[in-house]
């Protein structure tokens, strides 16, 4: 593996390249150093570091990129960072600036370099913090800059709630919400039932059920159902009017065909009289056969027209009968639909009444449970926070509050104690 890469180009052709690279490396190193000096964070076990190393060669005017040394490293249990060729470097309790300076010094001595390599050491990931005690979900959580006790506890789901209080609140809220929804649905079903009863009885107005007297919002429900009933009545009436118009037209057609049939019947009688006279003359030899044939043809034509009129009249009567039957079916289907809707509404009301009773029973049970919770209400829970932080290799307990800053590796203990009011 080649650890040192140099440029083989002439000084003139590579001036811009190595100056640019040198400026970038210097900027990274300066940024990492200034960041470390800003907070003077002391490294510890499990901290992850991002290390980059490069060397500016003054004599050659080139940059050596120590890619084999650069990378991400974790501070081990011994407090050291192990780098290729450099070996173990003490890191625990030191700043990133101090680690970066030692990397440059050791590499210069190890390889006998004229120019000291520039190392940039940045935090890749802080060691975690730990939550214990009265926390909803204790355990290990990643550290973030500017973390406080309150922020850390929020990662664990907040403070643990008492089981009795949780059960009471959950049962009562759920039962109360379901009861409110069921009461509103029951009001809508009662108004719907009143509307269906009014439609079945052919009444123009809906009577407000006694159960909804003085109930807020009942007037709006009544207006909505009244508008629906009016719309349904208009639709049915339009269908009935259309069938009535059809029956009227068919009746007029039947009457017109009947008159036309009477006229054709008189024409047939006259044609048959003429034919009989011609037959009588033909027997006496006074009439021509051509005239007789003509009268026969006329009688046949009139009979054919009369048959067509009778067929058309019969069809019109059938259509009129069908229209009357359709009107009857429409009314019957409408009555059957209303009866079915009323039956379904009654069934829904019965089911909803059972559900509403169950919800109220659950609310009552939750209220009875709250009697036990009321005893806890007489006591106030005192929450205390303690940070266990390692100093000089020894764990030290520090009293804290919600706004106390937290450092990587801290253990936050949350304790609660009941004190009589």
mmCIF file of C-alpha atoms in Angstrom:
data_model
loop_
_atom_site.group_PDB
_atom_site.id
_atom_site.type_symbol
_atom_site.label_atom_id
_atom_site.label_comp_id
_atom_site.label_asym_id
_atom_site.label_seq_id
_atom_site.Cartn_x
_atom_site.Cartn_y
_atom_site.Cartn_z
ATOM 1 C CA UNK A 1 0.000 0.000 0.000
ATOM 2 C CA UNK A 2 1.391 3.407 -0.939
ATOM 3 C CA UNK A 3 1.145 5.749 2.049
ATOM 4 C CA UNK A 4 2.661 8.856 0.455
ATOM 5 C CA UNK A 5 1.409 10.222 -2.842
ATOM 6 C CA UNK A 6 3.430 12.950 -4.626
ATOM 7 C CA UNK A 7 2.811 14.845 -7.795
ATOM 8 C CA UNK A 8 5.064 14.023 -10.728
ATOM 9 C CA UNK A 9 4.260 17.233 -12.662
ATOM 10 C CA UNK A 10 6.473 20.265 -12.950
ATOM 11 C CA UNK A 11 6.264 23.033 -10.351
ATOM 12 C CA UNK A 12 4.634 25.414 -12.778
ATOM 13 C CA UNK A 13 1.879 23.005 -13.818
ATOM 14 C CA UNK A 14 0.957 21.856 -10.330
ATOM 15 C CA UNK A 15 1.174 25.161 -8.442
ATOM 16 C CA UNK A 16 -2.611 25.759 -8.492
ATOM 17 C CA UNK A 17 -3.345 22.122 -7.566
ATOM 18 C CA UNK A 18 -1.096 21.821 -4.505
ATOM 19 C CA UNK A 19 -1.888 25.347 -3.285
ATOM 20 C CA UNK A 20 -5.584 24.557 -3.477
ATOM 21 C CA UNK A 21 -5.152 21.235 -1.669
ATOM 22 C CA UNK A 22 -2.934 22.797 0.963
ATOM 23 C CA UNK A 23 -5.482 25.551 1.577
ATOM 24 C CA UNK A 24 -8.254 22.957 1.934
ATOM 25 C CA UNK A 25 -6.246 20.876 4.419
ATOM 26 C CA UNK A 26 -5.260 23.920 6.413
ATOM 27 C CA UNK A 27 -8.885 25.100 6.527
ATOM 28 C CA UNK A 28 -10.098 21.704 7.742
ATOM 29 C CA UNK A 29 -7.454 21.545 10.403
ATOM 30 C CA UNK A 30 -8.173 25.095 11.548
ATOM 31 C CA UNK A 31 -11.915 24.438 11.629
ATOM 32 C CA UNK A 32 -11.492 21.246 13.661
ATOM 33 C CA UNK A 33 -9.125 22.940 16.086
ATOM 34 C CA UNK A 34 -11.342 25.994 16.554
ATOM 35 C CA UNK A 35 -14.369 23.742 17.130
ATOM 36 C CA UNK A 36 -12.556 21.763 19.755
ATOM 37 C CA UNK A 37 -11.283 24.917 21.493
ATOM 38 C CA UNK A 38 -14.777 26.389 21.480
ATOM 39 C CA UNK A 39 -16.308 23.833 23.831
ATOM 40 C CA UNK A 40 -13.130 22.117 25.192
ATOM 41 C CA UNK A 41 -14.971 18.822 25.178
ATOM 42 C CA UNK A 42 -13.072 16.014 26.840
ATOM 43 C CA UNK A 43 -13.145 12.714 25.012
ATOM 44 C CA UNK A 44 -14.242 9.496 26.646
ATOM 45 C CA UNK A 45 -14.755 5.791 26.022
ATOM 46 C CA UNK A 46 -17.112 4.998 23.074
ATOM 47 C CA UNK A 47 -16.629 8.413 21.433
ATOM 48 C CA UNK A 48 -16.169 8.071 17.674
ATOM 49 C CA UNK A 49 -13.608 10.312 15.940
ATOM 50 C CA UNK A 50 -13.149 11.268 12.305
ATOM 51 C CA UNK A 51 -9.419 11.739 11.622
ATOM 52 C CA UNK A 52 -7.840 13.149 8.453
ATOM 53 C CA UNK A 53 -4.082 13.552 7.996
ATOM 54 C CA UNK A 54 -2.119 15.339 5.242
ATOM 55 C CA UNK A 55 1.393 16.742 4.977
ATOM 56 C CA UNK A 56 2.518 19.863 3.163
ATOM 57 C CA UNK A 57 6.083 19.457 1.831
ATOM 58 C CA UNK A 58 7.654 22.861 1.685
ATOM 59 C CA UNK A 59 10.708 21.893 -0.356
ATOM 60 C CA UNK A 60 8.832 19.997 -3.052
ATOM 61 C CA UNK A 61 5.721 22.187 -3.003
ATOM 62 C CA UNK A 62 3.483 19.081 -2.921
ATOM 63 C CA UNK A 63 0.934 17.509 -0.579
ATOM 64 C CA UNK A 64 1.171 14.055 0.866
ATOM 65 C CA UNK A 65 -2.206 12.509 1.618
ATOM 66 C CA UNK A 66 -1.970 10.001 4.476
ATOM 67 C CA UNK A 67 -5.110 8.118 3.468
ATOM 68 C CA UNK A 68 -4.040 4.960 5.296
ATOM 69 C CA UNK A 69 -4.169 6.822 8.604
ATOM 70 C CA UNK A 70 -7.314 8.843 7.877
ATOM 71 C CA UNK A 71 -10.683 7.356 8.831
ATOM 72 C CA UNK A 72 -13.126 6.889 11.708
ATOM 73 C CA UNK A 73 -11.967 5.486 15.044
ATOM 74 C CA UNK A 74 -13.573 4.696 18.385
ATOM 75 C CA UNK A 75 -12.074 5.429 21.774
ATOM 76 C CA UNK A 76 -11.648 1.973 23.271
ATOM 77 C CA UNK A 77 -12.253 0.719 26.781
ATOM 78 C CA UNK A 78 -8.652 1.565 27.689
ATOM 79 C CA UNK A 79 -9.228 5.197 26.697
ATOM 80 C CA UNK A 80 -6.899 4.944 23.698
ATOM 81 C CA UNK A 81 -7.340 5.372 19.956
ATOM 82 C CA UNK A 82 -5.461 2.895 17.803
ATOM 83 C CA UNK A 83 -4.180 4.256 14.451
ATOM 84 C CA UNK A 84 -2.262 2.367 11.754
ATOM 85 C CA UNK A 85 1.542 2.832 12.029
ATOM 86 C CA UNK A 86 1.077 5.340 14.870
ATOM 87 C CA UNK A 87 -0.214 2.828 17.387
ATOM 88 C CA UNK A 88 -2.224 3.593 20.530
ATOM 89 C CA UNK A 89 -2.750 7.223 21.488
ATOM 90 C CA UNK A 90 -4.283 8.307 24.829
ATOM 91 C CA UNK A 91 -7.604 10.027 24.074
ATOM 92 C CA UNK A 92 -9.835 9.769 27.131
ATOM 93 C CA UNK A 93 -9.885 13.042 29.058
ATOM 94 C CA UNK A 94 -8.219 14.974 26.226
ATOM 95 C CA UNK A 95 -9.593 17.406 23.639
ATOM 96 C CA UNK A 96 -9.648 16.782 19.913
ATOM 97 C CA UNK A 97 -6.980 19.498 19.501
ATOM 98 C CA UNK A 98 -4.588 17.717 21.847
ATOM 99 C CA UNK A 99 -5.131 14.398 20.033
ATOM 100 C CA UNK A 100 -4.562 16.057 16.653
ATOM 101 C CA UNK A 101 -1.304 17.668 17.822
ATOM 102 C CA UNK A 102 0.011 14.381 19.189
ATOM 103 C CA UNK A 103 -0.813 12.564 15.956
ATOM 104 C CA UNK A 104 1.269 15.103 13.990
ATOM 105 C CA UNK A 105 4.184 14.945 16.433
ATOM 106 C CA UNK A 106 4.286 11.130 16.517
ATOM 107 C CA UNK A 107 4.081 10.793 12.742
ATOM 108 C CA UNK A 108 6.899 13.328 12.273
ATOM 109 C CA UNK A 109 9.130 11.416 14.672
ATOM 110 C CA UNK A 110 8.092 7.976 13.387
ATOM 111 C CA UNK A 111 8.819 8.716 9.723
ATOM 112 C CA UNK A 112 11.540 11.335 10.247
ATOM 113 C CA UNK A 113 9.577 13.973 8.373
ATOM 114 C CA UNK A 114 10.944 17.469 7.854
ATOM 115 C CA UNK A 115 7.457 19.008 7.972
ATOM 116 C CA UNK A 116 4.953 18.002 10.642
ATOM 117 C CA UNK A 117 1.762 16.462 9.180
ATOM 118 C CA UNK A 118 -1.478 18.330 9.773
ATOM 119 C CA UNK A 119 -4.156 16.237 11.521
ATOM 120 C CA UNK A 120 -7.829 17.133 11.766
ATOM 121 C CA UNK A 121 -9.759 15.378 14.537
ATOM 122 C CA UNK A 122 -13.535 15.857 14.606
ATOM 123 C CA UNK A 123 -16.349 14.259 16.563
ATOM 124 C CA UNK A 124 -18.139 11.667 14.420
ATOM 125 C CA UNK A 125 -20.465 10.475 17.185
ATOM 126 C CA UNK A 126 -20.633 11.207 20.894
ATOM 127 C CA UNK A 127 -20.864 8.420 23.425
ATOM 128 C CA UNK A 128 -24.474 7.815 24.548
ATOM 129 C CA UNK A 129 -26.317 8.959 27.647
ATOM 130 C CA UNK A 130 -28.307 6.633 29.896
ATOM 131 C CA UNK A 131 -31.726 7.022 31.517
ATOM 132 C CA UNK A 132 -32.777 5.124 34.622
ATOM 133 C CA UNK A 133 -35.519 5.276 37.235
ATOM 134 C CA UNK A 134 -39.002 6.716 36.764
ATOM 135 C CA UNK A 135 -38.769 7.024 32.979
ATOM 136 C CA UNK A 136 -41.270 5.500 30.595
ATOM 137 C CA UNK A 137 -38.536 3.722 28.596
ATOM 138 C CA UNK A 138 -35.172 3.597 30.399
ATOM 139 C CA UNK A 139 -32.069 2.721 28.449
ATOM 140 C CA UNK A 140 -29.277 4.022 26.238
ATOM 141 C CA UNK A 141 -29.886 7.000 23.932
ATOM 142 C CA UNK A 142 -27.646 8.936 21.519
ATOM 143 C CA UNK A 143 -26.244 12.222 22.736
ATOM 144 C CA UNK A 144 -26.863 15.483 20.866
ATOM 145 C CA UNK A 145 -25.168 18.853 21.476
ATOM 146 C CA UNK A 146 -26.926 21.210 23.897
ATOM 147 C CA UNK A 147 -28.846 18.332 25.470
ATOM 148 C CA UNK A 148 -30.512 18.992 28.822
ATOM 149 C CA UNK A 149 -32.067 16.674 31.380
ATOM 150 C CA UNK A 150 -35.553 17.443 30.045
ATOM 151 C CA UNK A 151 -34.524 16.727 26.444
ATOM 152 C CA UNK A 152 -32.924 13.446 27.455
ATOM 153 C CA UNK A 153 -36.004 12.328 29.392
ATOM 154 C CA UNK A 154 -38.205 13.173 26.400
ATOM 155 C CA UNK A 155 -36.198 10.641 24.362
ATOM 156 C CA UNK A 156 -37.277 8.000 26.865
ATOM 157 C CA UNK A 157 -40.974 8.850 26.513
ATOM 158 C CA UNK A 158 -41.149 11.204 29.490
ATOM 159 C CA UNK A 159 -41.829 10.420 33.122
ATOM 160 C CA UNK A 160 -43.525 7.141 33.974
ATOM 161 C CA UNK A 161 -47.181 7.455 34.847
ATOM 162 C CA UNK A 162 -48.866 5.568 37.649
ATOM 163 C CA UNK A 163 -50.736 2.489 36.434
ATOM 164 C CA UNK A 164 -53.962 3.416 38.224
ATOM 165 C CA UNK A 165 -53.943 6.915 36.821
ATOM 166 C CA UNK A 166 -53.209 5.622 33.330
ATOM 167 C CA UNK A 167 -55.987 3.075 33.440
ATOM 168 C CA UNK A 168 -58.512 5.540 34.835
ATOM 169 C CA UNK A 169 -57.671 8.212 32.278
ATOM 170 C CA UNK A 170 -57.626 5.767 29.365
ATOM 171 C CA UNK A 171 -60.884 4.022 30.269
ATOM 172 C CA UNK A 172 -62.767 7.177 31.074
ATOM 173 C CA UNK A 173 -61.594 9.103 27.998
ATOM 174 C CA UNK A 174 -62.315 6.194 25.653
ATOM 175 C CA UNK A 175 -65.740 5.517 27.155
ATOM 176 C CA UNK A 176 -66.601 9.217 27.213
ATOM 177 C CA UNK A 177 -65.606 9.688 23.583
ATOM 178 C CA UNK A 178 -67.532 6.630 22.431
ATOM 179 C CA UNK A 179 -70.558 7.724 24.439
ATOM 180 C CA UNK A 180 -70.539 11.188 22.853
ATOM 181 C CA UNK A 181 -70.372 9.688 19.353
ATOM 182 C CA UNK A 182 -73.146 7.222 20.158
ATOM 183 C CA UNK A 183 -75.417 9.925 21.594
ATOM 184 C CA UNK A 184 -75.006 12.002 18.436
ATOM 185 C CA UNK A 185 -75.689 8.956 16.250
ATOM 186 C CA UNK A 186 -78.765 8.092 18.319
ATOM 187 C CA UNK A 187 -80.145 11.589 17.773
ATOM 188 C CA UNK A 188 -79.707 11.227 14.021
ATOM 189 C CA UNK A 189 -81.432 7.824 14.049
ATOM 190 C CA UNK A 190 -84.372 9.155 16.082
ATOM 191 C CA UNK A 191 -84.893 12.006 13.610
ATOM 192 C CA UNK A 192 -84.587 9.565 10.699
ATOM 193 C CA UNK A 193 -87.198 7.287 12.263
ATOM 194 C CA UNK A 194 -89.566 10.242 12.718
ATOM 195 C CA UNK A 195 -89.083 11.204 9.060
ATOM 196 C CA UNK A 196 -89.811 7.659 7.850
ATOM 197 C CA UNK A 197 -92.919 7.479 10.007
ATOM 198 C CA UNK A 198 -94.134 10.774 8.533
ATOM 199 C CA UNK A 199 -93.509 9.523 4.966
ATOM 200 C CA UNK A 200 -95.372 6.281 5.620
ATOM 201 C CA UNK A 201 -98.330 8.184 7.106
ATOM 202 C CA UNK A 202 -98.290 10.632 4.133
ATOM 203 C CA UNK A 203 -97.748 13.605 6.474
ATOM 204 C CA UNK A 204 -96.197 16.844 5.265
ATOM 205 C CA UNK A 205 -94.217 17.582 8.439
ATOM 206 C CA UNK A 206 -91.948 15.624 10.767
ATOM 207 C CA UNK A 207 -92.824 15.484 14.449
ATOM 208 C CA UNK A 208 -89.824 16.041 16.733
ATOM 209 C CA UNK A 209 -89.333 12.972 18.992
ATOM 210 C CA UNK A 210 -89.879 13.590 22.691
ATOM 211 C CA UNK A 211 -86.400 12.183 23.450
ATOM 212 C CA UNK A 212 -84.851 15.117 21.567
ATOM 213 C CA UNK A 213 -86.820 17.891 23.236
ATOM 214 C CA UNK A 214 -84.396 20.606 24.411
ATOM 215 C CA UNK A 215 -81.457 18.652 22.977
ATOM 216 C CA UNK A 216 -78.862 20.998 21.425
ATOM 217 C CA UNK A 217 -78.609 20.610 17.653
ATOM 218 C CA UNK A 218 -81.926 18.758 17.296
ATOM 219 C CA UNK A 219 -83.438 21.613 15.251
ATOM 220 C CA UNK A 220 -80.662 21.365 12.654
ATOM 221 C CA UNK A 221 -81.114 17.598 12.399
ATOM 222 C CA UNK A 222 -84.856 18.111 11.946
ATOM 223 C CA UNK A 223 -84.290 20.664 9.176
ATOM 224 C CA UNK A 224 -81.908 18.310 7.401
ATOM 225 C CA UNK A 225 -84.345 15.385 7.488
ATOM 226 C CA UNK A 226 -87.227 17.651 6.414
ATOM 227 C CA UNK A 227 -85.214 18.783 3.393
ATOM 228 C CA UNK A 228 -84.445 15.146 2.566
ATOM 229 C CA UNK A 229 -88.112 14.180 2.852
ATOM 230 C CA UNK A 230 -89.142 17.034 0.570
ATOM 231 C CA UNK A 231 -86.562 16.014 -2.006
ATOM 232 C CA UNK A 232 -87.677 12.378 -1.910
ATOM 233 C CA UNK A 233 -91.361 13.369 -2.204
ATOM 234 C CA UNK A 234 -90.622 15.574 -5.211
ATOM 235 C CA UNK A 235 -88.723 12.779 -6.928
ATOM 236 C CA UNK A 236 -91.537 10.296 -6.397
ATOM 237 C CA UNK A 237 -94.149 12.812 -7.509
ATOM 238 C CA UNK A 238 -92.227 13.484 -10.724
ATOM 239 C CA UNK A 239 -92.230 9.768 -11.475
ATOM 240 C CA UNK A 240 -95.970 9.512 -10.756
ATOM 241 C CA UNK A 241 -96.701 12.590 -12.888
ATOM 242 C CA UNK A 242 -94.740 11.087 -15.784
ATOM 243 C CA UNK A 243 -96.753 7.886 -15.575
ATOM 244 C CA UNK A 244 -100.010 9.858 -15.335
ATOM 245 C CA UNK A 245 -99.093 11.862 -18.438
ATOM 246 C CA UNK A 246 -98.315 8.640 -20.288
ATOM 247 C CA UNK A 247 -101.662 7.156 -19.305
ATOM 248 C CA UNK A 248 -103.434 10.322 -20.451
ATOM 249 C CA UNK A 249 -101.706 10.227 -23.835
ATOM 250 C CA UNK A 250 -102.506 6.553 -24.272
ATOM 251 C CA UNK A 251 -106.157 7.163 -23.350
ATOM 252 C CA UNK A 252 -106.388 9.930 -25.932
ATOM 253 C CA UNK A 253 -104.857 7.609 -28.509
ATOM 254 C CA UNK A 254 -107.394 4.875 -27.632
ATOM 255 C CA UNK A 255 -110.293 7.309 -28.021
ATOM 256 C CA UNK A 256 -108.912 8.575 -31.337
ATOM 257 C CA UNK A 257 -108.520 5.023 -32.620
ATOM 258 C CA UNK A 258 -112.054 4.205 -31.519
ATOM 259 C CA UNK A 259 -113.447 7.112 -33.550
ATOM 260 C CA UNK A 260 -111.321 6.117 -36.512
ATOM 261 C CA UNK A 261 -112.602 2.552 -36.155
ATOM 262 C CA UNK A 262 -116.229 3.793 -36.272
ATOM 263 C CA UNK A 263 -115.487 5.712 -39.471
ATOM 264 C CA UNK A 264 -113.832 2.745 -41.086
ATOM 265 C CA UNK A 265 -116.731 0.550 -40.016
ATOM 266 C CA UNK A 266 -119.199 2.821 -41.854
ATOM 267 C CA UNK A 267 -116.924 2.776 -44.902
ATOM 268 C CA UNK A 268 -116.901 -1.020 -44.748
ATOM 269 C CA UNK A 269 -120.687 -1.176 -44.539
ATOM 270 C CA UNK A 270 -121.082 1.104 -47.582
ATOM 271 C CA UNK A 271 -118.510 -0.863 -49.567
ATOM 272 C CA UNK A 272 -120.235 -4.116 -48.733
ATOM 273 C CA UNK A 273 -123.658 -2.680 -49.809
ATOM 274 C CA UNK A 274 -122.178 -1.618 -53.175
ATOM 275 C CA UNK A 275 -120.634 -5.031 -53.599
ATOM 276 C CA UNK A 276 -123.940 -6.785 -52.875
ATOM 277 C CA UNK A 277 -125.734 -4.614 -55.453
ATOM 278 C CA UNK A 278 -123.090 -5.368 -58.074
ATOM 279 C CA UNK A 279 -123.353 -9.082 -57.295
ATOM 280 C CA UNK A 280 -127.117 -8.904 -57.867
ATOM 281 C CA UNK A 281 -126.652 -7.122 -61.205
ATOM 282 C CA UNK A 282 -123.936 -9.558 -62.215
ATOM 283 C CA UNK A 283 -126.313 -12.461 -61.727
ATOM 284 C CA UNK A 284 -128.735 -10.735 -64.113
ATOM 285 C CA UNK A 285 -125.908 -10.085 -66.554
ATOM 286 C CA UNK A 286 -126.115 -6.285 -66.092
ATOM 287 C CA UNK A 287 -122.742 -5.657 -64.376
ATOM 288 C CA UNK A 288 -119.193 -6.035 -65.572
ATOM 289 C CA UNK A 289 -116.802 -8.362 -63.796
ATOM 290 C CA UNK A 290 -114.205 -5.558 -63.590
ATOM 291 C CA UNK A 291 -116.492 -3.403 -61.461
ATOM 292 C CA UNK A 292 -117.218 -6.386 -59.240
ATOM 293 C CA UNK A 293 -113.501 -6.992 -58.787
ATOM 294 C CA UNK A 294 -112.933 -3.338 -57.876
ATOM 295 C CA UNK A 295 -115.568 -3.415 -55.168
ATOM 296 C CA UNK A 296 -114.139 -6.609 -53.760
ATOM 297 C CA UNK A 297 -110.714 -4.937 -53.528
ATOM 298 C CA UNK A 298 -112.201 -1.896 -51.782
ATOM 299 C CA UNK A 299 -113.949 -4.091 -49.180
ATOM 300 C CA UNK A 300 -110.700 -5.926 -48.511
ATOM 301 C CA UNK A 301 -108.743 -2.645 -48.103
ATOM 302 C CA UNK A 302 -111.268 -1.243 -45.636
ATOM 303 C CA UNK A 303 -111.230 -4.482 -43.650
ATOM 304 C CA UNK A 304 -107.415 -4.395 -43.542
ATOM 305 C CA UNK A 305 -107.389 -0.786 -42.317
ATOM 306 C CA UNK A 306 -109.996 -1.632 -39.708
ATOM 307 C CA UNK A 307 -107.847 -4.545 -38.511
ATOM 308 C CA UNK A 308 -104.813 -2.241 -38.196
ATOM 309 C CA UNK A 309 -106.849 0.212 -36.148
ATOM 310 C CA UNK A 310 -108.041 -2.557 -33.858
ATOM 311 C CA UNK A 311 -104.425 -3.794 -33.410
ATOM 312 C CA UNK A 312 -103.170 -0.287 -32.607
ATOM 313 C CA UNK A 313 -106.040 0.222 -30.182
ATOM 314 C CA UNK A 314 -105.262 -3.062 -28.458
ATOM 315 C CA UNK A 315 -101.576 -2.102 -28.103
ATOM 316 C CA UNK A 316 -102.500 1.312 -26.712
ATOM 317 C CA UNK A 317 -104.798 -0.338 -24.161
ATOM 318 C CA UNK A 318 -101.981 -2.702 -23.178
ATOM 319 C CA UNK A 319 -99.558 0.223 -22.751
ATOM 320 C CA UNK A 320 -102.129 2.089 -20.671
ATOM 321 C CA UNK A 321 -102.619 -0.966 -18.491
ATOM 322 C CA UNK A 322 -98.836 -1.298 -18.080
ATOM 323 C CA UNK A 323 -98.549 2.384 -17.133
ATOM 324 C CA UNK A 324 -101.250 1.909 -14.498
ATOM 325 C CA UNK A 325 -99.426 -1.173 -13.213
ATOM 326 C CA UNK A 326 -96.138 0.742 -13.125
ATOM 327 C CA UNK A 327 -97.791 3.462 -11.070
ATOM 328 C CA UNK A 328 -99.115 0.876 -8.644
ATOM 329 C CA UNK A 329 -95.721 -0.838 -8.468
ATOM 330 C CA UNK A 330 -94.012 2.495 -7.875
ATOM 331 C CA UNK A 331 -96.250 3.239 -4.916
ATOM 332 C CA UNK A 332 -95.895 -0.293 -3.563
ATOM 333 C CA UNK A 333 -92.099 -0.279 -3.969
ATOM 334 C CA UNK A 334 -91.939 3.109 -2.260
ATOM 335 C CA UNK A 335 -94.014 1.837 0.672
ATOM 336 C CA UNK A 336 -91.882 -1.312 0.888
ATOM 337 C CA UNK A 337 -88.680 0.743 0.819
ATOM 338 C CA UNK A 338 -89.954 3.011 3.588
ATOM 339 C CA UNK A 339 -90.933 -0.016 5.677
ATOM 340 C CA UNK A 340 -87.497 -1.615 5.155
ATOM 341 C CA UNK A 341 -85.665 1.607 6.045
ATOM 342 C CA UNK A 342 -87.801 1.980 9.163
ATOM 343 C CA UNK A 343 -87.026 -1.616 10.163
ATOM 344 C CA UNK A 344 -83.285 -1.082 9.627
ATOM 345 C CA UNK A 345 -83.404 2.158 11.611
ATOM 346 C CA UNK A 346 -85.161 0.445 14.490
ATOM 347 C CA UNK A 347 -82.506 -2.303 14.488
ATOM 348 C CA UNK A 348 -79.694 0.286 14.469
ATOM 349 C CA UNK A 349 -81.352 2.123 17.348
ATOM 350 C CA UNK A 350 -81.573 -1.083 19.385
ATOM 351 C CA UNK A 351 -77.900 -1.896 18.729
ATOM 352 C CA UNK A 352 -76.825 1.650 19.515
ATOM 353 C CA UNK A 353 -78.830 1.650 22.739
ATOM 354 C CA UNK A 354 -76.918 -1.451 23.877
ATOM 355 C CA UNK A 355 -73.566 0.128 22.951
ATOM 356 C CA UNK A 356 -74.491 3.353 24.714
ATOM 357 C CA UNK A 357 -75.390 1.418 27.854
ATOM 358 C CA UNK A 358 -72.046 -0.398 27.710
ATOM 359 C CA UNK A 359 -70.135 2.873 27.329
ATOM 360 C CA UNK A 360 -71.944 4.390 30.288
ATOM 361 C CA UNK A 361 -71.201 1.298 32.371
ATOM 362 C CA UNK A 362 -67.518 1.658 31.491
ATOM 363 C CA UNK A 363 -67.601 5.313 32.482
ATOM 364 C CA UNK A 364 -69.224 4.400 35.783
ATOM 365 C CA UNK A 365 -66.585 1.745 36.421
ATOM 366 C CA UNK A 366 -63.838 4.232 35.596
ATOM 367 C CA UNK A 367 -65.334 6.732 38.034
ATOM 368 C CA UNK A 368 -65.450 4.055 40.712
ATOM 369 C CA UNK A 369 -61.784 3.321 40.066
ATOM 370 C CA UNK A 370 -61.046 7.004 40.421
ATOM 371 C CA UNK A 371 -61.952 6.711 44.078
ATOM 372 C CA UNK A 372 -58.672 4.838 44.536
ATOM 373 C CA UNK A 373 -56.897 7.427 42.415
ATOM 374 C CA UNK A 374 -58.413 10.148 44.580
ATOM 375 C CA UNK A 375 -56.417 8.795 47.506
ATOM 376 C CA UNK A 376 -53.264 9.335 45.479
ATOM 377 C CA UNK A 377 -54.445 12.856 44.695
ATOM 378 C CA UNK A 378 -53.964 13.678 48.367
ATOM 379 C CA UNK A 379 -50.276 12.998 47.938
ATOM 380 C CA UNK A 380 -47.905 15.006 45.782
ATOM 381 C CA UNK A 381 -45.186 13.224 43.851
ATOM 382 C CA UNK A 382 -41.787 14.907 44.159
ATOM 383 C CA UNK A 383 -39.492 14.282 41.175
ATOM 384 C CA UNK A 384 -35.729 14.562 41.672
ATOM 385 C CA UNK A 385 -32.977 14.318 39.079
ATOM 386 C CA UNK A 386 -29.416 13.156 39.601
ATOM 387 C CA UNK A 387 -26.592 13.003 37.051
ATOM 388 C CA UNK A 388 -23.896 10.373 37.532
ATOM 389 C CA UNK A 389 -20.786 11.690 35.760
ATOM 390 C CA UNK A 390 -17.298 10.244 35.711
ATOM 391 C CA UNK A 391 -14.608 12.600 37.056
ATOM 392 C CA UNK A 392 -10.990 11.609 37.380
ATOM 393 C CA UNK A 393 -11.978 8.010 36.737
ATOM 394 C CA UNK A 394 -14.568 7.952 39.535
ATOM 395 C CA UNK A 395 -18.391 8.263 39.269
ATOM 396 C CA UNK A 396 -19.737 11.410 40.898
ATOM 397 C CA UNK A 397 -23.381 12.231 41.578
ATOM 398 C CA UNK A 398 -24.541 15.750 40.718
ATOM 399 C CA UNK A 399 -27.915 17.207 41.723
ATOM 400 C CA UNK A 400 -29.743 18.481 38.658
ATOM 401 C CA UNK A 401 -33.002 19.937 37.391
ATOM 402 C CA UNK A 402 -34.775 19.842 34.007
ATOM 403 C CA UNK A 403 -32.526 22.548 32.513
ATOM 404 C CA UNK A 404 -29.176 21.123 33.654
ATOM 405 C CA UNK A 405 -26.858 20.472 30.677
ATOM 406 C CA UNK A 406 -26.012 16.834 29.968
ATOM 407 C CA UNK A 407 -22.652 15.557 28.731
ATOM 408 C CA UNK A 408 -21.907 12.400 26.761
ATOM 409 C CA UNK A 409 -21.661 9.336 28.964
ATOM 410 C CA UNK A 410 -23.859 10.807 31.732
ATOM 411 C CA UNK A 411 -26.323 8.597 33.568
ATOM 412 C CA UNK A 412 -29.538 10.464 34.417
ATOM 413 C CA UNK A 413 -31.398 9.034 37.398
ATOM 414 C CA UNK A 414 -35.042 10.023 37.844
ATOM 415 C CA UNK A 415 -36.567 9.381 41.281
ATOM 416 C CA UNK A 416 -40.079 10.064 42.560
ATOM 417 C CA UNK A 417 -41.202 10.186 46.158
ATOM 418 C CA UNK A 418 -44.698 10.715 47.590
ATOM 419 C CA UNK A 419 -45.041 13.455 50.141
ATOM 420 C CA UNK A 420 -48.253 14.160 52.070
ATOM 421 C CA UNK A 421 -49.809 17.535 51.231
#
